Structures are given as structure tokens and as C-alpha cells.
Amino acid sequence: MNAPDIRVEKGHAEPEEVAAITAILLARAAARPSEPTGHRIRPKAGWRRLEREGGFRAPHSWR
């Protein structure tokens, strides 16, 4: 089980370059909060999906 944790898919990375990207990834992983602080509320979309709309709307209706 000597498989490396990081693998270069294309090209050739020097050991220093792999160490630098590993340090960046570890720093970003450590900076994230371990627990989510709450639910992320998504704003309502400004467009409508026509397949979810009713078939007919009277021209004098509000919606």
C-alpha cells in the first residue's frame, strides 16, 4: 500500500511543486468550519418553469 495520496495526471511535477500544492490544500481544509453554521437559503428564481404552471390564466388576473 505505497500508493501516493496525490497523483499528477498530465505533465511532470517536481517534488517541491507537489509539496506546495499539498500545503495549500491542507491549509484550505483546516480553514473550513467543521460544522455547517446553518442552512444556506437560496433566493427565489426570477424565472418560471412553464411545465409547472397552470394551463390558462385569464387576462385580467393578477398572476
Coordinates of C-alpha atoms in Angstrom, one line a residue:
M1 CA 0.0 0.0 0.0
N2 CA 2.6 2.6 -1.1
A3 CA 0.2 4.4 -3.4
P4 CA 0.8 8.2 -3.3
D5 CA -2.0 10.4 -2.0
I6 CA -1.6 13.0 -4.8
R7 CA -1.0 12.0 -8.4
V8 CA 0.0 14.1 -11.3
E9 CA -2.3 13.3 -14.3
K10 CA -0.6 15.2 -17.0
G11 CA 2.9 16.6 -17.2
H12 CA 5.7 16.3 -14.6
A13 CA 5.6 18.0 -11.2
E14 CA 8.8 18.4 -9.2
P15 CA 8.7 17.3 -5.5
E16 CA 8.7 20.9 -4.4
E17 CA 5.6 21.7 -6.5
V18 CA 3.7 18.7 -5.1
A19 CA 4.7 19.8 -1.6
A20 CA 3.5 23.3 -2.3
I21 CA 0.1 22.2 -3.6
T22 CA -0.3 19.8 -0.7
A23 CA 0.4 22.6 1.8
I24 CA -2.2 24.8 0.1
L25 CA -4.8 22.1 0.2
L26 CA -4.1 21.2 3.8
A27 CA -4.3 24.9 4.8
R28 CA -7.7 25.3 3.0
A29 CA -9.1 22.2 4.6
A30 CA -8.0 23.4 8.0
A31 CA -9.6 26.8 7.5
R32 CA -13.1 25.4 6.8
P33 CA -15.5 25.2 9.7
S34 CA -16.1 21.6 10.8
E35 CA -19.8 22.1 11.3
P36 CA -22.1 23.9 8.9
T37 CA -23.3 27.1 10.6
G38 CA -26.8 26.8 9.2
H39 CA -28.9 26.2 6.1
R40 CA -28.0 28.2 3.1
I41 CA -31.1 29.9 1.9
R42 CA -31.3 30.2 -1.9
P43 CA -33.0 33.2 -3.4
K44 CA -36.2 32.5 -5.4
A45 CA -35.5 32.3 -9.1
G46 CA -36.8 35.2 -11.2
W47 CA -38.0 32.8 -13.9
R48 CA -40.7 30.2 -14.0
R49 CA -40.7 26.7 -15.4
L50 CA -43.6 26.6 -17.8
E51 CA -44.3 22.9 -17.3
R52 CA -45.1 23.7 -13.6
E53 CA -47.6 26.4 -14.5
G54 CA -51.3 26.1 -14.8
G55 CA -52.7 25.8 -18.3
F56 CA -54.7 29.0 -18.6
R57 CA -54.6 32.4 -17.0
A58 CA -57.3 35.0 -17.5
P59 CA -56.0 38.2 -19.0
H60 CA -57.5 40.2 -16.1
S61 CA -55.9 38.0 -13.3
W62 CA -53.1 39.3 -11.1
R63 CA -50.8 36.3 -11.6

